PDB file of C-alpha atoms in Angstrom:
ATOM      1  CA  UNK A  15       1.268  11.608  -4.540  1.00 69.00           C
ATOM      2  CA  UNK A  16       0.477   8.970  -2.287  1.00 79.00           C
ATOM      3  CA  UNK A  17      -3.258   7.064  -2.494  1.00 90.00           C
ATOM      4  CA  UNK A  18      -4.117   8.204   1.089  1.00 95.00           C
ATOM      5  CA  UNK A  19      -2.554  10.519   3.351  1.00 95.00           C
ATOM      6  CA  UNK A  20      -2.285  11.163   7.015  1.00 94.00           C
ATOM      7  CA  UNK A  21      -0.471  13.166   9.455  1.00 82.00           C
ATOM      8  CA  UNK A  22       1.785  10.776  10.954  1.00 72.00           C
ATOM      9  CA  UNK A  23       1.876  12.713  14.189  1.00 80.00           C
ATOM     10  CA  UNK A  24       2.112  11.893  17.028  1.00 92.00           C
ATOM     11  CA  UNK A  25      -0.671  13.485  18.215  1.00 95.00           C
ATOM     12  CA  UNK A  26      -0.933  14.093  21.895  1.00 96.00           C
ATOM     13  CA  UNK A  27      -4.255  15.128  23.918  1.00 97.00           C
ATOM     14  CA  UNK A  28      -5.555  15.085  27.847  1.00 97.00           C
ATOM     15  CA  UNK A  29      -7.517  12.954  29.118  1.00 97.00           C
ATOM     16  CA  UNK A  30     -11.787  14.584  28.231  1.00 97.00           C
ATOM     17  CA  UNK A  31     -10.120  16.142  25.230  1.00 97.00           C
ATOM     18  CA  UNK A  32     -11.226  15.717  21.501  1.00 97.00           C
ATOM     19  CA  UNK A  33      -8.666  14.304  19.158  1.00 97.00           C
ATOM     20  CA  UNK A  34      -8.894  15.034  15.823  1.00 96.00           C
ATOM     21  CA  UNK A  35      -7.762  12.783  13.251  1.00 97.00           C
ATOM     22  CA  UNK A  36      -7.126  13.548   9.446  1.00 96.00           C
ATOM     23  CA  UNK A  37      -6.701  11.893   6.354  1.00 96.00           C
ATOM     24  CA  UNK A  38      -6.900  13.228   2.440  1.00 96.00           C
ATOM     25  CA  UNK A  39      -7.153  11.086  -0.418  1.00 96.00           C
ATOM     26  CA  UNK A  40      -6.186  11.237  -4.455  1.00 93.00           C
ATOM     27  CA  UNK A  41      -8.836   9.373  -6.422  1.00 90.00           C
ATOM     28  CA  UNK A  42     -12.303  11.412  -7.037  1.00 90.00           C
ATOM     29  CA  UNK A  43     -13.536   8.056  -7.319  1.00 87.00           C
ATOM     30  CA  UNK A  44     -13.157   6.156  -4.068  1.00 90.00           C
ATOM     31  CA  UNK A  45     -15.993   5.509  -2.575  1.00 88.00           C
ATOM     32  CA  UNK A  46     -15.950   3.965   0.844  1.00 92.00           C
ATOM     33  CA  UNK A  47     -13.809   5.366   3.671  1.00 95.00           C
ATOM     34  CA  UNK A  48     -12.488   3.409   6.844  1.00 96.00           C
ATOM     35  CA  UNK A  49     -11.166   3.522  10.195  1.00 97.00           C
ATOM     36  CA  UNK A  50      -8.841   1.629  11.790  1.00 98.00           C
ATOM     37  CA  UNK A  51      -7.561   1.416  15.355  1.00 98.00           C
ATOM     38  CA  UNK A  52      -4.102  -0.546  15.591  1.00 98.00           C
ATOM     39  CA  UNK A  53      -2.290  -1.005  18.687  1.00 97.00           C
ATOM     40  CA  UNK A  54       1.030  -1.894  19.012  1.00 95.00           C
ATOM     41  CA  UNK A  55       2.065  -5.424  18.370  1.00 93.00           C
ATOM     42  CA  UNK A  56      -1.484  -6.182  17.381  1.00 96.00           C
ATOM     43  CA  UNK A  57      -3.772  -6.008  13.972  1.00 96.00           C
ATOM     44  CA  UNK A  58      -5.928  -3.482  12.901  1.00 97.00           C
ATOM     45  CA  UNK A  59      -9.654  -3.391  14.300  1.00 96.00           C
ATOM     46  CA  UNK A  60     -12.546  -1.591  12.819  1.00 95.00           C
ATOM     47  CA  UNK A  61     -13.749   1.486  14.138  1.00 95.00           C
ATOM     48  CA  UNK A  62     -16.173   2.946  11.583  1.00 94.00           C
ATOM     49  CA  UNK A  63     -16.815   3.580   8.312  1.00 94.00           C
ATOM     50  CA  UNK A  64     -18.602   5.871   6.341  1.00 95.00           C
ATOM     51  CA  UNK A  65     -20.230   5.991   2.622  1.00 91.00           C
ATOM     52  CA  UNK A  66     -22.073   9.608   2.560  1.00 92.00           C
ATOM     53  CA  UNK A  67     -20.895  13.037   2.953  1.00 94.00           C
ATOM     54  CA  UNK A  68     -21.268  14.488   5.962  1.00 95.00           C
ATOM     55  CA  UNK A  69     -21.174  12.977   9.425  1.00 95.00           C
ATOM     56  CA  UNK A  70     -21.919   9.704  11.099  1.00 96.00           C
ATOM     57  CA  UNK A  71     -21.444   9.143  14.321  1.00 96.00           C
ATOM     58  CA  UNK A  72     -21.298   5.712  16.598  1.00 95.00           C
ATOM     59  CA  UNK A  73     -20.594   6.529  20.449  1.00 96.00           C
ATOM     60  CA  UNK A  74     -17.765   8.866  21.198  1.00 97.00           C
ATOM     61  CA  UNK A  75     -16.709   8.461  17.454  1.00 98.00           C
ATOM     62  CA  UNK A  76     -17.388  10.496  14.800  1.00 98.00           C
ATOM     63  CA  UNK A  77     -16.131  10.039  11.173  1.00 97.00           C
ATOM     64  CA  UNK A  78     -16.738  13.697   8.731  1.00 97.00           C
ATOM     65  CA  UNK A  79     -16.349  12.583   5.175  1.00 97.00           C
ATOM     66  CA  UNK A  80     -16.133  15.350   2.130  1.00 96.00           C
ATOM     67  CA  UNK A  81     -15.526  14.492  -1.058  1.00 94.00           C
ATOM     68  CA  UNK A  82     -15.571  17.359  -2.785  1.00 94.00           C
ATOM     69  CA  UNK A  83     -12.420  18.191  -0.811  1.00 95.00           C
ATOM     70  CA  UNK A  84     -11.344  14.790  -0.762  1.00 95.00           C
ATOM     71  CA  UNK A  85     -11.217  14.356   3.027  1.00 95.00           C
ATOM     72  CA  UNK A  86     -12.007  12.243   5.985  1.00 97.00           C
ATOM     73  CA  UNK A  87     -11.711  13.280   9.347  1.00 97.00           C
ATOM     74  CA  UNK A  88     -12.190  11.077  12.463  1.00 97.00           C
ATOM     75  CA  UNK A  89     -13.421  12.876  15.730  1.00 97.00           C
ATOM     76  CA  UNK A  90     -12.813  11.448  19.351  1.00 98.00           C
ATOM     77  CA  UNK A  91     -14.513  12.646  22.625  1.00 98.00           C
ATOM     78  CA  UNK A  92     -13.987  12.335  25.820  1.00 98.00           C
ATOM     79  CA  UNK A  93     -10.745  10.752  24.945  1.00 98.00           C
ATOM     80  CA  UNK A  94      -9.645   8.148  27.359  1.00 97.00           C
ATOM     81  CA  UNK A  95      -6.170   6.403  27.521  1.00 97.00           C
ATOM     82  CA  UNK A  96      -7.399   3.569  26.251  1.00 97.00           C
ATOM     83  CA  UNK A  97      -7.692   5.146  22.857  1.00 97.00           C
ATOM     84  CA  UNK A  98      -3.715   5.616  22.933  1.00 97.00           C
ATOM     85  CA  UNK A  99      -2.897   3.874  19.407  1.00 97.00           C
ATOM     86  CA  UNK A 100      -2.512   4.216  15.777  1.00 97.00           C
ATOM     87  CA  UNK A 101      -5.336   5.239  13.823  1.00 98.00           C
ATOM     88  CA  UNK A 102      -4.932   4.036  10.347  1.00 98.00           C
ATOM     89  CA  UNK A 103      -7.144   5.235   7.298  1.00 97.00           C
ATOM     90  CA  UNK A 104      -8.181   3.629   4.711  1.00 97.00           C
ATOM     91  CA  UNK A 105     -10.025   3.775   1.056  1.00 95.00           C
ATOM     92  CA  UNK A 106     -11.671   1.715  -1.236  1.00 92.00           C
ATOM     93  CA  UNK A 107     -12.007   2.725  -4.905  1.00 85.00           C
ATOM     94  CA  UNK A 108     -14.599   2.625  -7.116  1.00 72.00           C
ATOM     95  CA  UNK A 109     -12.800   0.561  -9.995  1.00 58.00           C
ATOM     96  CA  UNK A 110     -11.277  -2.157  -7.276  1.00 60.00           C
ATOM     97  CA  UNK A 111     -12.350  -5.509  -6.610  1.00 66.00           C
ATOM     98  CA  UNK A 112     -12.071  -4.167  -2.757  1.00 78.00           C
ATOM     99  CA  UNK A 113      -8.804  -3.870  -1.642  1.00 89.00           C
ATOM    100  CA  UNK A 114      -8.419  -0.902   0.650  1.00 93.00           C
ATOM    101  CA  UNK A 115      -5.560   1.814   0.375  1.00 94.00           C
ATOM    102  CA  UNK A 116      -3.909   2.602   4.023  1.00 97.00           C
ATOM    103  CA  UNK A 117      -2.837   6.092   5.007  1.00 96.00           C
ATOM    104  CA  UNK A 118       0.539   5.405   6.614  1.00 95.00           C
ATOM    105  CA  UNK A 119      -1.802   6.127  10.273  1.00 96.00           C
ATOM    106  CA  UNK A 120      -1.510   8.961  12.966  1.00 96.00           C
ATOM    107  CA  UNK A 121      -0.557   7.707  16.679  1.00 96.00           C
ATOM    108  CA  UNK A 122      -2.501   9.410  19.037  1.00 97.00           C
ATOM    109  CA  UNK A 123      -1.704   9.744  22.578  1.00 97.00           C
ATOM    110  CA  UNK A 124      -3.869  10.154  25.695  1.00 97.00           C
ATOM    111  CA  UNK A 125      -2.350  11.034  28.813  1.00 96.00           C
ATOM    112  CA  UNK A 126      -4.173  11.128  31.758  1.00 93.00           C
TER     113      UNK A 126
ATOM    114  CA  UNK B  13     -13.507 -11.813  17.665  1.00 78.00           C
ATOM    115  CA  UNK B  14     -13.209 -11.188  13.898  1.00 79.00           C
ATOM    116  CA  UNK B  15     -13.576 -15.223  13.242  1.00 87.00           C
ATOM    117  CA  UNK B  16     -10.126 -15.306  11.067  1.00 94.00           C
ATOM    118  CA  UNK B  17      -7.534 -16.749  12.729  1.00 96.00           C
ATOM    119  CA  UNK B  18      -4.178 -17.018  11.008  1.00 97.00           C
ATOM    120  CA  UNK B  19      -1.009 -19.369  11.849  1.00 97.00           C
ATOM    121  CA  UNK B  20       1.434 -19.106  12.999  1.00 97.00           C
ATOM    122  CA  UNK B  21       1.543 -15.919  15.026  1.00 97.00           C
ATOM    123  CA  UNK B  22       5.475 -15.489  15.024  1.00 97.00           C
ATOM    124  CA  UNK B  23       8.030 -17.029  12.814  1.00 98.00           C
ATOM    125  CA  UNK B  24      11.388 -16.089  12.338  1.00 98.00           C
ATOM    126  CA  UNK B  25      13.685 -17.766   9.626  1.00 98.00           C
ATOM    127  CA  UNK B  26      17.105 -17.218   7.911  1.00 98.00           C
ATOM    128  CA  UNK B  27      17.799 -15.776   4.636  1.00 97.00           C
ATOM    129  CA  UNK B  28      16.987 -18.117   1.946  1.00 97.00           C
ATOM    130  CA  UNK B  29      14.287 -20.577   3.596  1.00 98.00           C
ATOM    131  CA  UNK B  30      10.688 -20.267   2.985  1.00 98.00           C
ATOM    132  CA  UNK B  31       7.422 -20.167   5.116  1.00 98.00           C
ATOM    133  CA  UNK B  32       4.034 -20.887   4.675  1.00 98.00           C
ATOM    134  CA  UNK B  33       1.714 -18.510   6.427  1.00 98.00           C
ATOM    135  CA  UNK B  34      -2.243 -19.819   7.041  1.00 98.00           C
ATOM    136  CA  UNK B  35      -5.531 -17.717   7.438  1.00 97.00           C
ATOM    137  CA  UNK B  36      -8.844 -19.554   8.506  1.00 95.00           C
ATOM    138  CA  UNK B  37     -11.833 -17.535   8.045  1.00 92.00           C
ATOM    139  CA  UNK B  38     -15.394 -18.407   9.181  1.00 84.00           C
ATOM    140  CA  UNK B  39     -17.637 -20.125   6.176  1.00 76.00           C
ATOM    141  CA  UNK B  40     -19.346 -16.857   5.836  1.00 77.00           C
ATOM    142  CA  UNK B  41     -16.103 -15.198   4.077  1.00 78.00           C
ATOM    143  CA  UNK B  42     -16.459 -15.497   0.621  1.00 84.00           C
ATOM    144  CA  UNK B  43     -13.943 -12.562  -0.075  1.00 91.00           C
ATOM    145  CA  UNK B  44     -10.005 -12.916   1.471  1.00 94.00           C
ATOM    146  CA  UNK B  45      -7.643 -10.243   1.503  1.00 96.00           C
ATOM    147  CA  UNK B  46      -3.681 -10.525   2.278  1.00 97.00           C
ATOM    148  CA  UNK B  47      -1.745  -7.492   3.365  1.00 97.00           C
ATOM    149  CA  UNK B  48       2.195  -6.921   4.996  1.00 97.00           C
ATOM    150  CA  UNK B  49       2.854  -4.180   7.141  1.00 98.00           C
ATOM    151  CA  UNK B  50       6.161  -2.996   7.646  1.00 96.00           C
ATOM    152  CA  UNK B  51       6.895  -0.829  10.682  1.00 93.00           C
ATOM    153  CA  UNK B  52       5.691   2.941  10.390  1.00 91.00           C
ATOM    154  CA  UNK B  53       3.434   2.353   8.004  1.00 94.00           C
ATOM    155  CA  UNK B  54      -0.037   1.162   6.982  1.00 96.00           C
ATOM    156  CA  UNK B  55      -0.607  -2.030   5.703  1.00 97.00           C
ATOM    157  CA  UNK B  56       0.047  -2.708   2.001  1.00 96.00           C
ATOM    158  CA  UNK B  57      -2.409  -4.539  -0.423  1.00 95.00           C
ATOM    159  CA  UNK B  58      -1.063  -8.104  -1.232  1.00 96.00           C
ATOM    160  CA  UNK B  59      -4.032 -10.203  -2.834  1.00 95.00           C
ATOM    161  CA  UNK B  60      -7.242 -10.911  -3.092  1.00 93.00           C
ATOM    162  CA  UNK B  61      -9.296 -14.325  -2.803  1.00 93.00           C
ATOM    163  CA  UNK B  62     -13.149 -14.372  -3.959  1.00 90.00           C
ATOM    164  CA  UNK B  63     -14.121 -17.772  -3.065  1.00 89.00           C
ATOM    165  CA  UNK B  64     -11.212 -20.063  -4.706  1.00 90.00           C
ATOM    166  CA  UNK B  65     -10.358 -17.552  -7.284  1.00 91.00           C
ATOM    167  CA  UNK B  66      -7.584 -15.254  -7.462  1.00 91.00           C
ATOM    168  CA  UNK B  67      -8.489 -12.292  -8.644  1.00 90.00           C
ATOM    169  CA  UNK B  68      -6.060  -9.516  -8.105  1.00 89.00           C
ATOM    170  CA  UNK B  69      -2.193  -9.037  -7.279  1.00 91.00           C
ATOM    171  CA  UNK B  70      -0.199  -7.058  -6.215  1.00 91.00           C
ATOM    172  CA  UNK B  71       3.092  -6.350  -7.929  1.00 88.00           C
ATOM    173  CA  UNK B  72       4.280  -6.671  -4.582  1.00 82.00           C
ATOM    174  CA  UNK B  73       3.873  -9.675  -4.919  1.00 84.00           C
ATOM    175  CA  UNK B  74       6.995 -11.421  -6.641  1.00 87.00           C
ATOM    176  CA  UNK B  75       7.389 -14.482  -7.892  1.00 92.00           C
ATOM    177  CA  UNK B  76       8.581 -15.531  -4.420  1.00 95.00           C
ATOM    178  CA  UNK B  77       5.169 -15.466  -3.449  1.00 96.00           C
ATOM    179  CA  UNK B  78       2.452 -17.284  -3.823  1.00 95.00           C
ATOM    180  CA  UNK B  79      -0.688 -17.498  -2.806  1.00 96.00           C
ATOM    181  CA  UNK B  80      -3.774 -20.288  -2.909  1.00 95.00           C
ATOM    182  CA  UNK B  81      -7.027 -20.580  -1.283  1.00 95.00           C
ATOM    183  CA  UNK B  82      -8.354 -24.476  -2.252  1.00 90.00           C
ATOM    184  CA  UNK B  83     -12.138 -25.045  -2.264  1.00 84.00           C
ATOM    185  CA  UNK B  84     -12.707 -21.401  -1.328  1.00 84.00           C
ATOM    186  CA  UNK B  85     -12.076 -22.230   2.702  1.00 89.00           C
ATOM    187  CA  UNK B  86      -8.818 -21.647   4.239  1.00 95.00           C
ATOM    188  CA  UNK B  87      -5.563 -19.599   2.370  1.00 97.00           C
ATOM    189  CA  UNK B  88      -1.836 -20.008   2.606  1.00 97.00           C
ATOM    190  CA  UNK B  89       0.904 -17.575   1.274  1.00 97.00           C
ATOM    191  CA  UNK B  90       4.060 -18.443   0.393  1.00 97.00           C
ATOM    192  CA  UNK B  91       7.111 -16.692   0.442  1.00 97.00           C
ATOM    193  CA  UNK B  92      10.262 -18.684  -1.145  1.00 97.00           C
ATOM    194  CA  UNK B  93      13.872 -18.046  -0.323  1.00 97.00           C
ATOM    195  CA  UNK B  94      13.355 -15.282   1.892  1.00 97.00           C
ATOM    196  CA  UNK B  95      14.676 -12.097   1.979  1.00 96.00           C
ATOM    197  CA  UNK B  96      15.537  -9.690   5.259  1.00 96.00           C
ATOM    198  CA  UNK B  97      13.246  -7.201   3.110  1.00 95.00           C
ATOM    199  CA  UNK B  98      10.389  -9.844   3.792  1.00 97.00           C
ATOM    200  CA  UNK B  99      10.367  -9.033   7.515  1.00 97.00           C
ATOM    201  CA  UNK B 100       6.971  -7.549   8.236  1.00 97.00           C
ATOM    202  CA  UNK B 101       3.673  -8.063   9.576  1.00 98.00           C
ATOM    203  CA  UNK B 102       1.185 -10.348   6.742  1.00 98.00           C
ATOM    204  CA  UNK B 103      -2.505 -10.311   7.728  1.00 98.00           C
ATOM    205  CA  UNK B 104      -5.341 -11.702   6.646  1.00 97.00           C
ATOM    206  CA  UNK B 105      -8.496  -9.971   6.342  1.00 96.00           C
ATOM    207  CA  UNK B 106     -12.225 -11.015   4.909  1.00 93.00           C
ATOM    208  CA  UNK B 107     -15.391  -9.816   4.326  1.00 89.00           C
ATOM    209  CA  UNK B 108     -18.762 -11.954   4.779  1.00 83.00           C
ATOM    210  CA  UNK B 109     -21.091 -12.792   1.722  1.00 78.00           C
ATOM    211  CA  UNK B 110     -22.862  -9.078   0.811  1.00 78.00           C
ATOM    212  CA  UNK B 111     -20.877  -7.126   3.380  1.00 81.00           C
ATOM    213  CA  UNK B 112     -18.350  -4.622   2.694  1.00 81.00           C
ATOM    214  CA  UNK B 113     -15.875  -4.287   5.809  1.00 88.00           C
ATOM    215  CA  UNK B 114     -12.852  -5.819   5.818  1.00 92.00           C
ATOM    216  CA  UNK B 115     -12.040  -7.667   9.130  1.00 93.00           C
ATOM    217  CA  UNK B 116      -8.327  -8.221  10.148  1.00 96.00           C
ATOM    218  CA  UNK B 117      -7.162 -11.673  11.699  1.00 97.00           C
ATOM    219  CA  UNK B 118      -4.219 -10.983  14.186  1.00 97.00           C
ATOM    220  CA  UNK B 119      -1.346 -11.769  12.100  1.00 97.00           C
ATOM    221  CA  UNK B 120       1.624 -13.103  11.208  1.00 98.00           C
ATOM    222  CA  UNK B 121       4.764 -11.576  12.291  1.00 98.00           C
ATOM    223  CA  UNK B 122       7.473 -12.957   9.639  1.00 98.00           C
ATOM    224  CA  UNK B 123      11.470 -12.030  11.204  1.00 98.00           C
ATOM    225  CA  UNK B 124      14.183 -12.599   8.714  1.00 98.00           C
ATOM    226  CA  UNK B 125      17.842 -12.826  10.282  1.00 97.00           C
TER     227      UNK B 125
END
């Protein structure tokens, strides 16, 4: 079983739709939860993270973290076609010195 | 802008040479992170810089790599007689004294013919 887990997609929503993004993870222990936008060709750039259970939201972004069920969920509104990309997850766990464990990312599409 | 900036952007090399990649992070970073991507999937945990010291590897990382980050500042890696499996993506990313997001430079795009 891999660290982190995505659906690799690709996902594909209108333009004003919400795109939801998932991602499940293996170790109870992890403790901080990332997300990454990557378009093509380039690095990855933050999005948001997210520490607590529950949800945390930061514009049309909305990251849903449960650990009990050992999921993270991003949430996009109003999705524009500017968000086209790859959304990568990622994990850090508790008994690391910080590196983060990527989810092999879901490409989303937005067509207008 | 992230403040690391890595160098060069693009290299491509035959089989059997090496490279030296370099990441320059702002004064701030005390922690440094390398990762390769390889297409399709996410990026892949190389090693890890706090200040000067390294303090976790990767097995990943054969003994065709190396990795050093003198007086804590800037950090090269190292990839000896190259292999077409070596063809990926390496970034840099770094974190800022007390902070806990990692911040991605743009890359390095390593081709191996």
């Amino acid at each position: 079983q891999k660290e982190v887990e995505q659906n690799s997609g690709p996902l594909s929503v209108p333009e004003g739709a919400i795109a939801s993004l998932n991602c499940t993870y293996s170790d109870r222990g992890s403790q901080s939860f990332f997300w990454y936008r990557q378009y093509s060709g380039k690095s990855p750039e933050l999005i948001m993270f997210i520490y607590s259970n529950g949800d945390k939201e930061d514009g049309r972004f909305t990251a849903q973290l449960n650990k009990a069920s050992q999921y993270v969920s991003l949430l996009i509104r109003d999705s524009q076609p500017s968000d086209s990309a790859t959304y990568l997850c990622a994990v850090k766990r508790g008994s690391t010195l910080g590196r983060l464990y990527f989810g092999r990312g879901t490409q989303l599409t937005v067509w207008p | 802008d992230t403040g690391v900036s890595q160098n060069p952007r693009h290299k491509i090399t035959k089989r059997g040479q090496n490279v030296t990649f370099r990441c320059d992070p702002i004064s701030e970073h005390n922690r440094l992170y390398w990762y390769r991507q390889t297409l399709g999937q996410g990026p892949e945990f190389l090693t890890y810089f706090q200040n000067e010291a390294q303090l976790e590897k990767s097995r990943l990382l054969s003994d065709r790599f190396s990795a050093e980050r003198p007086k804590g500042s800037f950090s090269t890696l190292e990839i000896q007689r190259t292999e077409q499996g070596d063809s990926a993506m390496y970034l840099c990313a770094a974190i800022v004294v007390g902070g806990e997001t990692q911040y991605f430079g743009p890359g390095t795009r390593l081709l191996v013919l």
